[in-house]
CSV table of C-alpha atoms in Angstrom, one decimal:
chain,number,residue,atom,x,y,z
A,1,MET,CA,-12.5,6.1,-6.8
A,2,SER,CA,-9.4,5.3,-4.5
A,3,ALA,CA,-8.2,7.7,-1.6
A,4,SER,CA,-6.1,6.9,0.7
A,5,GLU,CA,-6.9,8.1,4.1
A,6,ASP,CA,-7.2,7.4,7.9
A,7,LYS,CA,-10.2,8.1,9.2
A,8,GLN,CA,-13.7,7.9,11.6
A,9,PRO,CA,-15.1,10.7,10.9
A,10,ALA,CA,-18.1,11.6,13.8
A,11,VAL,CA,-20.8,11.2,11.6
A,12,GLN,CA,-21.3,7.5,10.1
A,13,ALA,CA,-23.1,6.9,6.3
A,14,PRO,CA,-25.4,4.7,5.5
A,15,ALA,CA,-24.7,2.1,3.8
A,16,GLN,CA,-24.8,2.2,-0.5
A,17,GLU,CA,-25.2,0.2,-3.3
A,18,ASP,CA,-24.3,1.8,-6.1
A,19,PRO,CA,-20.6,2.2,-8.0
A,20,ALA,CA,-18.1,3.2,-5.7
A,21,PRO,CA,-14.6,4.6,-6.8
A,22,GLN,CA,-11.4,2.5,-6.6
A,23,ARG,CA,-7.8,4.9,-5.9
A,24,VAL,CA,-5.6,4.1,-9.3
A,25,PRO,CA,-3.7,1.2,-8.2
A,26,GLY,CA,0.4,1.4,-7.2
A,27,THR,CA,2.5,-1.6,-7.7
A,28,ALA,CA,2.2,-3.6,-4.3
A,29,GLN,CA,-0.8,-4.6,-2.4
A,30,SER,CA,-2.4,-4.1,0.6
A,31,PRO,CA,-6.1,-4.2,2.5
A,32,ALA,CA,-6.8,-1.3,3.4
A,33,THR,CA,-11.0,-1.0,5.5
A,34,ALA,CA,-12.0,2.5,7.0
A,35,GLY,CA,-15.4,4.1,8.6
A,36,ALA,CA,-16.1,7.9,9.2
A,37,THR,CA,-18.5,9.5,10.9
A,38,ALA,CA,-20.0,13.2,9.9
A,39,THR,CA,-19.3,15.1,12.8
A,40,GLY,CA,-15.0,14.0,13.0
A,41,ALA,CA,-12.4,15.6,10.7
A,42,ALA,CA,-10.6,13.3,8.5
A,43,GLU,CA,-8.2,10.8,10.3
A,44,GLN,CA,-10.9,11.0,13.0
A,45,GLY,CA,-14.3,11.0,10.7
A,46,PRO,CA,-16.2,13.0,8.3
A,47,VAL,CA,-18.8,15.9,10.3
A,48,ALA,CA,-21.6,13.8,11.7
A,49,GLU,CA,-21.3,10.8,13.6
A,50,ALA,CA,-24.2,7.7,12.8
A,51,ALA,CA,-24.7,4.3,12.4
A,52,PRO,CA,-24.4,3.3,8.5
A,53,ALA,CA,-27.4,3.2,6.7
A,54,PRO,CA,-28.1,2.2,2.8
A,55,GLY,CA,-27.1,5.0,0.4
A,56,SER,CA,-27.0,6.2,-2.5
A,57,GLY,CA,-23.5,7.3,-4.9
A,58,PRO,CA,-20.7,5.5,-6.2
A,59,ASP,CA,-18.6,6.3,-4.0
A,60,SER,CA,-20.7,6.1,-0.9
A,61,THR,CA,-19.5,3.4,1.5
A,62,ALA,CA,-21.2,2.4,5.0
A,63,PRO,CA,-19.3,2.1,8.5
A,64,GLU,CA,-21.0,-1.7,9.6
A,65,SER,CA,-22.3,-2.3,5.8
A,66,VAL,CA,-19.9,-1.7,3.2
A,67,ASP,CA,-19.8,-3.1,-0.2
A,68,GLU,CA,-16.5,-2.9,-1.0
A,69,THR,CA,-14.9,-3.5,-4.1
A,70,ALA,CA,-11.2,-3.8,-5.0
A,71,ILE,CA,-8.7,-1.1,-5.2
A,72,GLN,CA,-5.3,-0.1,-5.6
A,73,PRO,CA,-3.7,2.3,-3.8
A,74,THR,CA,-1.0,4.9,-5.3
A,75,PRO,CA,3.3,5.0,-3.8
A,76,ALA,CA,3.9,7.5,-1.9
A,77,PRO,CA,7.2,10.0,-0.7
A,78,GLY,CA,8.6,10.5,2.2
A,79,GLU,CA,9.1,13.3,5.0
A,80,PRO,CA,11.0,16.2,2.8
A,81,ALA,CA,13.7,17.6,4.1
A,82,SER,CA,14.6,21.7,3.8
A,83,GLY,CA,17.7,23.2,2.2
A,84,GLU,CA,18.8,25.7,-0.3
A,85,PRO,CA,19.1,25.9,-3.5
A,86,VAL,CA,23.6,24.8,-4.4
A,87,PRO,CA,24.7,27.3,-6.4
A,88,GLY,CA,25.8,25.8,-9.2
A,89,GLU,CA,23.7,22.5,-9.4
A,90,PRO,CA,21.4,21.4,-12.1
A,91,VAL,CA,18.2,21.4,-11.3
A,92,PRO,CA,16.8,17.9,-11.2
A,93,GLY,CA,14.5,16.9,-14.8
A,94,GLU,CA,16.1,19.4,-16.7
A,95,PRO,CA,19.2,18.7,-19.5
A,96,ALA,CA,23.4,19.7,-18.9
A,97,SER,CA,24.4,23.3,-19.5
A,98,GLY,CA,24.9,22.4,-23.2
A,99,GLN,CA,23.7,19.0,-23.6
A,100,PRO,CA,20.4,19.3,-26.1
A,101,ALA,CA,17.6,19.6,-23.2
A,102,PRO,CA,15.6,15.4,-25.0
A,103,ASP,CA,12.1,15.5,-26.4
A,104,LEU,CA,9.7,14.0,-24.1
A,105,PRO,CA,11.8,13.3,-21.1
A,106,THR,CA,11.1,10.1,-19.0
A,107,ALA,CA,12.3,9.2,-15.3
A,108,ALA,CA,13.1,5.8,-13.6
A,109,ALA,CA,10.1,3.6,-13.4
A,110,ALA,CA,9.9,1.1,-11.1
A,111,LYS,CA,8.2,-1.9,-11.2
A,112,ASP,CA,4.8,-3.0,-11.8
A,113,SER,CA,3.1,-4.8,-8.1
A,114,GLY,CA,-0.6,-4.4,-8.4
A,115,ALA,CA,-2.1,-2.6,-5.4
A,116,ALA,CA,-5.9,-4.3,-4.8
A,117,ARG,CA,-8.6,-1.6,-3.3
A,118,VAL,CA,-11.8,-2.7,-2.3
A,119,PHE,CA,-15.2,0.0,-2.8
A,120,ARG,CA,-18.2,-0.3,-2.6
A,121,ALA,CA,-20.0,-1.0,-5.2
A,122,ARG,CA,-18.0,0.3,-7.7
A,123,HIS,CA,-14.1,-0.9,-8.3
A,124,LEU,CA,-11.6,2.3,-8.5
A,125,VAL,CA,-8.2,1.3,-9.0
A,126,ALA,CA,-5.9,4.4,-7.3
A,127,ALA,CA,-4.0,5.9,-9.9
A,128,CYS,CA,-0.8,5.0,-8.3
A,129,ALA,CA,0.9,2.0,-8.7
A,130,GLY,CA,1.9,0.4,-5.1
A,131,ALA,CA,-0.3,-0.9,-2.0
A,132,ALA,CA,-4.2,-1.9,-1.8
A,133,LEU,CA,-6.5,-0.2,-1.1
A,134,LEU,CA,-10.0,-1.0,0.5
A,135,ALA,CA,-12.5,2.2,-1.0
A,136,GLY,CA,-15.9,2.0,2.3
A,137,VAL,CA,-18.1,5.0,3.4
A,138,ILE,CA,-18.2,4.5,6.9
A,139,GLY,CA,-18.7,8.3,7.8
A,140,GLY,CA,-21.4,9.7,7.6
A,141,VAL,CA,-20.7,12.9,5.5
A,142,LEU,CA,-19.8,12.4,2.0
A,143,GLY,CA,-20.1,14.6,-0.8
A,144,SER,CA,-23.1,14.6,-3.0
A,145,TRP,CA,-23.6,12.4,-6.7
A,146,SER,CA,-23.8,16.1,-8.1
A,147,SER,CA,-22.5,16.4,-11.5
A,148,GLY,CA,-22.0,19.5,-12.2
A,149,ALA,CA,-24.4,21.9,-14.8
A,150,ASP,CA,-23.7,21.2,-18.1
A,151,VAL,CA,-21.8,23.5,-19.7
A,152,PRO,CA,-20.7,24.3,-23.4
A,153,LEU,CA,-17.8,22.1,-25.2
A,154,SER,CA,-14.8,23.9,-24.6
A,155,PRO,CA,-12.0,23.5,-28.1
A,156,TRP,CA,-8.6,23.0,-27.6
A,157,SER,CA,-7.0,26.3,-28.5
A,158,ALA,CA,-5.3,26.2,-32.1
A,159,GLY,CA,-1.8,27.5,-33.2
A,160,SER,CA,-0.9,30.7,-33.8
A,161,GLY,CA,-2.6,31.6,-36.5
A,162,GLY,CA,-4.2,29.3,-36.7
A,163,THR,CA,-2.1,26.9,-39.4
A,164,SER,CA,-1.7,22.9,-39.0
A,165,GLY,CA,1.0,21.5,-38.0
A,166,PRO,CA,1.5,19.2,-34.7
A,167,LEU,CA,0.3,22.3,-32.3
A,168,ALA,CA,-2.7,22.7,-34.8
A,169,ALA,CA,-5.1,20.5,-32.7
A,170,GLY,CA,-4.0,21.8,-29.6
A,171,PRO,CA,-2.0,22.3,-27.0
A,172,VAL,CA,-1.1,18.5,-25.2
A,173,PRO,CA,3.0,18.9,-26.6
A,174,GLN,CA,3.4,22.3,-25.6
A,175,VAL,CA,1.1,21.1,-22.0
A,176,ALA,CA,3.5,17.5,-21.6
A,177,GLY,CA,6.5,19.2,-22.4
A,178,GLU,CA,6.2,22.4,-19.7
A,179,ALA,CA,4.3,19.4,-17.4
A,180,LEU,CA,6.6,17.0,-16.8
A,181,ARG,CA,9.6,19.4,-16.6
A,182,SER,CA,8.3,19.3,-12.5
A,183,THR,CA,6.5,15.8,-12.7
A,184,VAL,CA,7.8,12.5,-10.1
A,185,THR,CA,7.8,9.9,-9.8
A,186,ILE,CA,7.8,8.8,-6.0
A,187,GLU,CA,8.5,5.3,-4.9
A,188,ALA,CA,7.0,4.4,-1.3
A,189,SER,CA,8.5,1.1,-0.2
A,190,CYS,CA,7.9,-0.9,3.1
A,191,PRO,CA,8.4,-4.6,4.1
A,192,GLY,CA,7.1,-6.6,2.0
A,193,VAL,CA,5.4,-3.7,0.5
A,194,ARG,CA,6.9,-1.2,-2.9
A,195,ILE,CA,4.9,1.2,-4.7
A,196,VAL,CA,5.2,4.2,-7.4
A,197,GLY,CA,3.5,7.1,-7.8
A,198,THR,CA,3.5,10.3,-9.0
A,199,GLY,CA,4.4,14.4,-7.5
A,200,PHE,CA,4.7,17.1,-8.9
A,201,PHE,CA,6.4,21.3,-7.4
A,202,PHE,CA,3.9,23.4,-6.1
A,203,ASP,CA,6.0,26.1,-4.7
A,204,SER,CA,8.5,28.2,-5.1
A,205,SER,CA,10.0,26.2,-1.8
A,206,GLY,CA,10.7,22.7,-3.5
A,207,HIS,CA,7.5,21.0,-1.9
A,208,ILE,CA,5.8,18.5,-3.7
A,209,LEU,CA,2.1,17.7,-4.1
A,210,THR,CA,1.1,14.4,-3.9
A,211,ASN,CA,-1.7,12.0,-2.6
A,212,ALA,CA,-1.8,10.5,0.9
A,213,HIS,CA,-2.3,6.3,-0.3
A,214,VAL,CA,1.5,7.6,-2.3
A,215,VAL,CA,3.4,7.9,0.5
A,216,GLU,CA,2.1,5.5,2.7
A,217,PRO,CA,0.6,2.8,0.8
A,218,GLY,CA,-1.2,0.8,3.3
A,219,GLY,CA,-1.9,2.8,6.2
A,220,HIS,CA,2.3,2.5,6.1
A,221,ALA,CA,5.1,5.5,6.0
A,222,GLY,CA,6.9,4.0,3.7
A,223,LYS,CA,11.2,4.9,2.3
A,224,LEU,CA,10.3,7.3,-0.4
A,225,THR,CA,12.4,7.9,-4.0
A,226,VAL,CA,11.7,10.6,-5.8
A,227,ALA,CA,12.9,9.9,-9.5
A,228,PHE,CA,12.8,12.7,-12.3
A,229,SER,CA,12.5,13.5,-15.9
A,230,ASP,CA,16.3,13.3,-16.2
A,231,GLY,CA,17.1,9.8,-14.7
A,232,SER,CA,18.3,11.5,-11.2
A,233,THR,CA,16.7,10.1,-8.1
A,234,PHE,CA,16.6,11.0,-4.8
A,235,ARG,CA,16.1,10.5,-1.1
A,236,ALA,CA,12.5,12.7,0.3
A,237,SER,CA,10.8,12.6,3.2
A,238,VAL,CA,7.1,13.6,4.4
A,239,VAL,CA,6.6,17.1,5.6
A,240,GLY,CA,3.5,16.3,5.8
A,241,VAL,CA,-0.6,13.7,5.4
A,242,ALA,CA,-3.7,13.9,5.2
A,243,LYS,CA,-5.4,11.1,5.0
A,244,GLY,CA,-9.0,12.4,5.1
A,245,TYR,CA,-8.0,14.2,2.0
A,246,ASP,CA,-6.0,12.0,0.5
A,247,ILE,CA,-3.2,14.4,0.6
A,248,ALA,CA,0.2,14.9,1.2
A,249,VAL,CA,3.5,17.2,1.2
A,250,VAL,CA,7.0,15.1,0.4
A,251,LYS,CA,10.2,17.1,-0.2
A,252,LEU,CA,13.6,16.9,-0.9
A,253,ASP,CA,16.3,15.4,1.5
A,254,GLY,CA,19.3,17.6,1.5
A,255,LYS,CA,20.1,21.3,-0.2
A,256,HIS,CA,18.4,20.9,-4.3
A,257,ARG,CA,17.9,22.8,-6.3
A,258,THR,CA,14.2,22.5,-7.7
A,259,PRO,CA,12.2,22.9,-11.1
A,260,ALA,CA,9.7,25.5,-11.5
A,261,PRO,CA,6.2,25.3,-9.9
A,262,LEU,CA,3.8,24.2,-12.1
A,263,PRO,CA,1.1,27.1,-12.0
A,264,LEU,CA,-1.9,26.9,-10.4
A,265,GLY,CA,-5.3,27.1,-11.8
A,266,ASN,CA,-8.8,27.8,-10.6
A,267,SER,CA,-10.7,24.5,-10.3
A,268,ASP,CA,-13.7,26.4,-9.1
A,269,GLN,CA,-13.9,27.6,-13.2
A,270,ALA,CA,-13.6,23.8,-14.1
A,271,VAL,CA,-16.6,22.9,-16.8
A,272,ILE,CA,-17.6,20.2,-18.4
A,273,GLY,CA,-16.3,19.0,-21.6
A,274,GLN,CA,-12.9,21.4,-20.6
A,275,PRO,CA,-9.6,20.0,-22.2
A,276,VAL,CA,-7.3,18.4,-19.9
A,277,VAL,CA,-3.6,16.7,-19.9
A,278,ALA,CA,-3.1,13.6,-17.1
A,279,ALA,CA,0.7,13.1,-16.4
A,280,GLY,CA,2.5,10.6,-14.2
A,281,ALA,CA,3.8,7.2,-14.2
A,282,PRO,CA,1.4,5.0,-15.0
A,283,PHE,CA,2.0,1.2,-14.8
A,284,ASP,CA,5.4,2.6,-14.2
A,285,LEU,CA,6.2,4.1,-17.3
A,286,ALA,CA,7.4,7.6,-16.2
A,287,GLY,CA,7.1,10.9,-18.2
A,288,THR,CA,3.7,9.9,-19.6
A,289,VAL,CA,0.9,12.0,-20.4
A,290,THR,CA,-2.8,11.3,-21.9
A,291,SER,CA,-5.5,13.7,-22.3
A,292,GLY,CA,-9.9,13.9,-22.0
A,293,ILE,CA,-11.4,15.9,-20.8
A,294,ILE,CA,-13.6,16.8,-18.1
A,295,SER,CA,-16.6,14.0,-17.7
A,296,ALA,CA,-18.3,15.7,-14.4
A,297,LEU,CA,-17.9,17.7,-11.4
A,298,HIS,CA,-18.3,17.3,-7.3
A,299,ARG,CA,-18.7,13.7,-8.0
A,300,PRO,CA,-18.6,12.4,-4.9
A,301,VAL,CA,-15.7,9.5,-4.6
A,302,THR,CA,-14.7,7.3,-1.3
A,303,THR,CA,-11.9,5.6,-0.6
A,304,ARG,CA,-9.9,3.6,1.6
A,305,ASN,CA,-6.0,3.2,2.2
A,306,GLY,CA,-5.1,0.9,5.2
A,307,THR,CA,-7.8,2.0,7.7
A,308,ALA,CA,-8.0,5.1,6.3
A,309,SER,CA,-10.9,6.5,4.1
A,310,ALA,CA,-10.6,9.7,1.6
A,311,TYR,CA,-13.7,11.3,0.8
A,312,LEU,CA,-13.6,13.5,-1.8
A,313,SER,CA,-15.9,15.7,-4.2
A,314,ALA,CA,-13.9,15.0,-6.8
A,315,LEU,CA,-13.2,15.9,-10.4
A,316,GLN,CA,-14.5,13.7,-13.4
A,317,THR,CA,-12.3,12.7,-15.8
A,318,ASP,CA,-12.1,10.6,-19.4
A,319,ALA,CA,-8.7,11.4,-19.9
A,320,PRO,CA,-7.1,8.2,-19.2
A,321,ILE,CA,-5.0,7.6,-15.3
A,322,ASN,CA,-4.2,3.8,-14.6
A,323,PRO,CA,-2.2,2.4,-11.3
A,324,GLY,CA,1.2,4.8,-10.6
A,325,ASN,CA,-0.9,8.3,-12.3
A,326,SER,CA,-2.0,9.1,-8.2
A,327,GLY,CA,-0.9,11.9,-7.5
A,328,GLY,CA,-0.1,13.4,-10.9
A,329,PRO,CA,-1.4,16.7,-12.1
A,330,LEU,CA,-4.6,17.4,-14.0
A,331,LEU,CA,-4.1,20.5,-16.1
A,332,ASP,CA,-6.6,22.8,-18.7
A,333,ASP,CA,-4.8,23.5,-21.9
A,334,ALA,CA,-3.0,26.0,-20.6
A,335,GLY,CA,-0.7,23.9,-18.7
A,336,ARG,CA,-2.3,25.1,-15.0
A,337,VAL,CA,-3.2,22.5,-12.7
A,338,ILE,CA,-6.6,22.2,-11.8
A,339,GLY,CA,-6.9,18.6,-10.1
A,340,VAL,CA,-5.0,15.7,-8.5
A,341,ASN,CA,-5.2,12.7,-9.8
A,342,SER,CA,-6.6,10.1,-7.7
A,343,ALA,CA,-8.5,7.5,-8.8
A,344,ILE,CA,-10.1,5.6,-11.5
A,345,ASP,CA,-13.3,3.4,-11.6
A,346,SER,CA,-12.8,-0.1,-13.1
A,347,ALA,CA,-14.0,-2.9,-14.6
A,348,THR,CA,-12.0,-5.5,-12.8
A,349,SER,CA,-13.5,-7.8,-10.7
A,350,PRO,CA,-12.1,-7.4,-7.6
A,351,GLY,CA,-8.6,-9.6,-6.8
A,352,ALA,CA,-8.1,-9.3,-10.3
A,353,GLY,CA,-4.4,-7.6,-10.6
A,354,PRO,CA,-4.3,-4.2,-11.0
A,355,ALA,CA,-7.4,-2.5,-13.9
A,356,GLY,CA,-6.5,-0.3,-16.4
A,357,SER,CA,-8.8,2.7,-17.2
A,358,VAL,CA,-12.0,2.4,-18.5
A,359,GLY,CA,-12.3,6.5,-19.2
A,360,VAL,CA,-14.2,7.2,-15.6
A,361,GLY,CA,-10.8,9.2,-13.5
A,362,PHE,CA,-11.0,11.5,-10.5
A,363,ALA,CA,-9.3,13.9,-8.8
A,364,ILE,CA,-9.1,16.0,-5.9
A,365,PRO,CA,-9.7,19.6,-7.8
A,366,ILE,CA,-6.4,21.5,-6.5
A,367,ASN,CA,-8.3,25.0,-5.0
A,368,GLN,CA,-9.3,22.1,-2.4
A,369,ALA,CA,-5.7,20.1,-2.6
A,370,LYS,CA,-3.8,23.3,-2.6
A,371,TRP,CA,-5.0,25.0,0.4
A,372,VAL,CA,-5.1,21.8,3.0
A,373,ALA,CA,-0.6,21.4,1.1
A,374,ASP,CA,-0.4,24.6,2.6
A,375,SER,CA,-2.0,24.0,5.9
A,376,LEU,CA,0.6,20.8,6.4
A,377,VAL,CA,3.8,22.9,5.6
A,378,ASP,CA,2.8,25.5,8.0
A,379,HIS,CA,1.3,23.0,10.8
A,380,GLY,CA,2.8,19.5,9.6
A,381,ARG,CA,-1.7,19.3,9.5
A,382,ALA,CA,-4.4,19.5,8.1
A,383,GLN,CA,-8.4,20.4,9.9
A,384,TYR,CA,-11.3,19.0,8.7
A,385,ALA,CA,-14.5,20.6,9.1
A,386,GLN,CA,-18.2,19.3,10.3
A,387,LEU,CA,-21.8,20.2,10.8
A,388,GLY,CA,-21.9,18.6,14.6
A,389,PHE,CA,-24.2,15.2,14.3
A,390,LYS,CA,-25.2,12.0,15.2
A,391,VAL,CA,-26.5,10.0,12.1
A,392,ASN,CA,-29.7,7.6,11.4
A,393,GLY,CA,-28.0,4.2,11.0
A,394,ALA,CA,-31.4,2.7,10.6
A,395,TYR,CA,-32.8,5.1,7.9
A,396,THR,CA,-33.3,3.8,4.6
A,397,GLY,CA,-34.6,6.8,2.9
A,398,ARG,CA,-33.2,9.6,0.0
A,399,GLY,CA,-30.7,12.0,2.4
A,400,VAL,CA,-29.3,11.5,5.2
A,401,GLN,CA,-30.7,11.9,8.9
A,402,ILE,CA,-30.6,12.7,12.2
A,403,GLY,CA,-30.6,10.0,14.6
A,404,PRO,CA,-33.1,10.0,17.0
A,405,ASP,CA,-32.5,11.1,21.2
A,406,PRO,CA,-32.2,9.8,23.5
A,407,ARG,CA,-28.9,7.5,21.0
A,408,THR,CA,-28.2,4.0,22.4
A,409,ASP,CA,-25.0,4.9,24.4
A,410,GLY,CA,-26.8,7.4,26.0
A,411,GLY,CA,-25.2,11.3,24.4
A,412,PRO,CA,-26.7,13.5,22.3
A,413,SER,CA,-27.9,13.0,18.9
A,414,VAL,CA,-27.2,16.4,17.8
A,415,ILE,CA,-24.0,18.1,19.5
A,416,PRO,CA,-24.9,20.5,22.0
A,417,ASP,CA,-23.6,23.8,21.1
A,418,GLY,CA,-21.8,22.6,17.7
A,419,PRO,CA,-23.3,23.8,14.2
A,420,ALA,CA,-25.6,22.0,13.5
A,421,GLY,CA,-27.5,22.9,17.1
A,422,ARG,CA,-27.0,27.1,16.4
A,423,ALA,CA,-28.9,26.6,13.9
A,424,GLY,CA,-31.6,24.8,14.9
A,425,LEU,CA,-31.1,21.2,13.0
A,426,LYS,CA,-32.8,18.7,15.6
A,427,PRO,CA,-33.0,15.3,15.6
A,428,GLY,CA,-35.3,13.4,13.0
A,429,ASP,CA,-34.5,15.9,10.4
A,430,VAL,CA,-33.7,15.0,7.0
A,431,ILE,CA,-30.5,17.0,5.0
A,432,ASP,CA,-31.0,16.3,1.3
A,433,ARG,CA,-29.3,18.8,0.1
A,434,LEU,CA,-26.0,21.4,0.9
A,435,ASP,CA,-24.5,24.5,-1.2
A,436,GLY,CA,-27.3,23.3,-4.1
A,437,LEU,CA,-25.3,19.7,-4.5
A,438,ASP,CA,-28.0,16.5,-4.1
A,439,ILE,CA,-26.9,15.1,-0.6
A,440,ASP,CA,-28.2,11.0,-1.3
A,441,ASN,CA,-26.5,9.2,1.6
A,442,GLY,CA,-23.6,9.9,3.9
A,443,PRO,CA,-21.3,9.8,2.1
A,444,ALA,CA,-22.3,11.7,-0.3
A,445,LEU,CA,-23.0,14.6,2.5
A,446,ILE,CA,-19.1,13.9,4.4
A,447,SER,CA,-17.6,15.0,0.4
A,448,ALA,CA,-19.9,17.9,0.2
A,449,VAL,CA,-18.6,19.2,4.0
A,450,TRP,CA,-15.0,18.1,3.8
A,451,SER,CA,-15.0,20.1,-0.1
A,452,HIS,CA,-15.1,23.4,2.1
A,453,ARG,CA,-12.6,24.5,4.8
A,454,PRO,CA,-13.5,24.5,8.7
A,455,HIS,CA,-16.0,27.8,10.0
A,456,ASP,CA,-17.7,28.1,6.0
A,457,ARG,CA,-20.9,28.8,6.0
A,458,VAL,CA,-22.8,26.7,3.3
A,459,GLU,CA,-26.4,26.2,2.9
A,460,VAL,CA,-28.2,22.7,4.9
A,461,GLU,CA,-31.4,22.7,3.0
A,462,TYR,CA,-33.2,19.8,5.1
A,463,LEU,CA,-36.6,18.1,5.5
A,464,ARG,CA,-38.6,18.3,9.5
A,465,ASP,CA,-42.6,17.0,9.0
A,466,GLY,CA,-42.9,16.4,5.0
A,467,ARG,CA,-41.5,20.4,5.0
A,468,THR,CA,-38.8,21.8,3.2
A,469,HIS,CA,-36.4,24.2,5.0
A,470,THR,CA,-33.5,26.1,4.8
A,471,VAL,CA,-31.2,26.8,7.2
A,472,MET,CA,-27.2,28.9,7.0
A,473,VAL,CA,-25.0,26.5,9.1
A,474,VAL,CA,-21.6,27.9,9.7
A,475,LEU,CA,-18.9,25.0,9.9
A,476,GLY,CA,-16.4,23.6,12.7
A,477,ALA,CA,-13.4,22.4,12.9
A,478,ARG,CA,-11.7,19.3,14.2
A,479,SER,CA,-8.0,18.6,13.6
A,480,GLY,CA,-6.6,15.1,12.2
A,481,SER,CA,-4.3,12.9,14.0
A,482,SER,CA,-1.9,13.4,11.2
């Protein structure tokens, strides 16, 4: 999948041959490359540092040997300006008083310009329309490919009283109408690049949540324009960007009344088969909604935007997501946001231009996106969890092996008094599970670690001398560069 993050993890992940997800493409193309280490934080890298070693998993890539496929990024907004609502001023996206509200509002669409992203084994297209992103897993610790527990398919709730009619088949019309009022189209432009993505209001202060690769096409900050469902447009600025999480927060410049924020759900309660609705501007077609189900949980995805890499433990969905959808909301059947659309897997070959949905899309769980966004609003940056060790890039087996001592640079593989060291992990140990998720390679480990907050306790299962051991590790913290 595609997510744009400038990270250089403290642990590098082994190279993978499995398909990697791409970010949903945007309107402009811009190449990206990334690397990460397991011990590092967001922009600087995953929780542990290591030389790339072969691994498996759709979104994992190795720092030195990365098999990447074209990915396209999503446009991102600039910094938001704070301001109090202006009395009497109509709320953007809503009809003026005395005028009937349109059935399905539409926003000004921007010109299409395909952006290709590169991923290791699989083609993933960023959900936004714009600069090209290269997705590669260079870091060490990524989330596992575990698809989550199998659960019964939950049917769409029927219309009131079970009566037949347009709403009897499900809540899509109602969810769509409510979602579009608070969903906006974001255009980001910088010299030679113009991309279009999506965002949505998520708090009462008028902040807009979107993807980092939307506001920074190709890793460069762009000038942002936000378009509402009624066609009105406003300049906006970036409040903060967390490239490693592919999350950004934007706010309108000046003082404006804004729509009510979308209600947020609980992504920890998401189940396979659960109905969902995606809202956004695929291929610059603003005000578009699509529906589907959650098809997998905890899917490790690695994306690249410019020189930044993002590592996600994503919700997988078959709801059609295309270039321009990046940063848009993925909602449950009650209209609550459970994910932020970020990337898609594409069957299109690299360099063939913007690719469309093949039924495999990825969204950042809202529980993670929310705390990252809150951190950006409060502090202007986000922290990244870390394990504190260097990965053995020459290891070719399943899991992630801590590098031997001494390293080629003479330093220790396990950071003294770091999270892994305090828990008793040693050089040569092979980590194969984290909090119940299988860890196939470095990128999978990074995704799994970064799905947690710094200082969280996680259960780590590892092999030492042929025997399996389990230990609790308190994750460390590392601040990103932006």
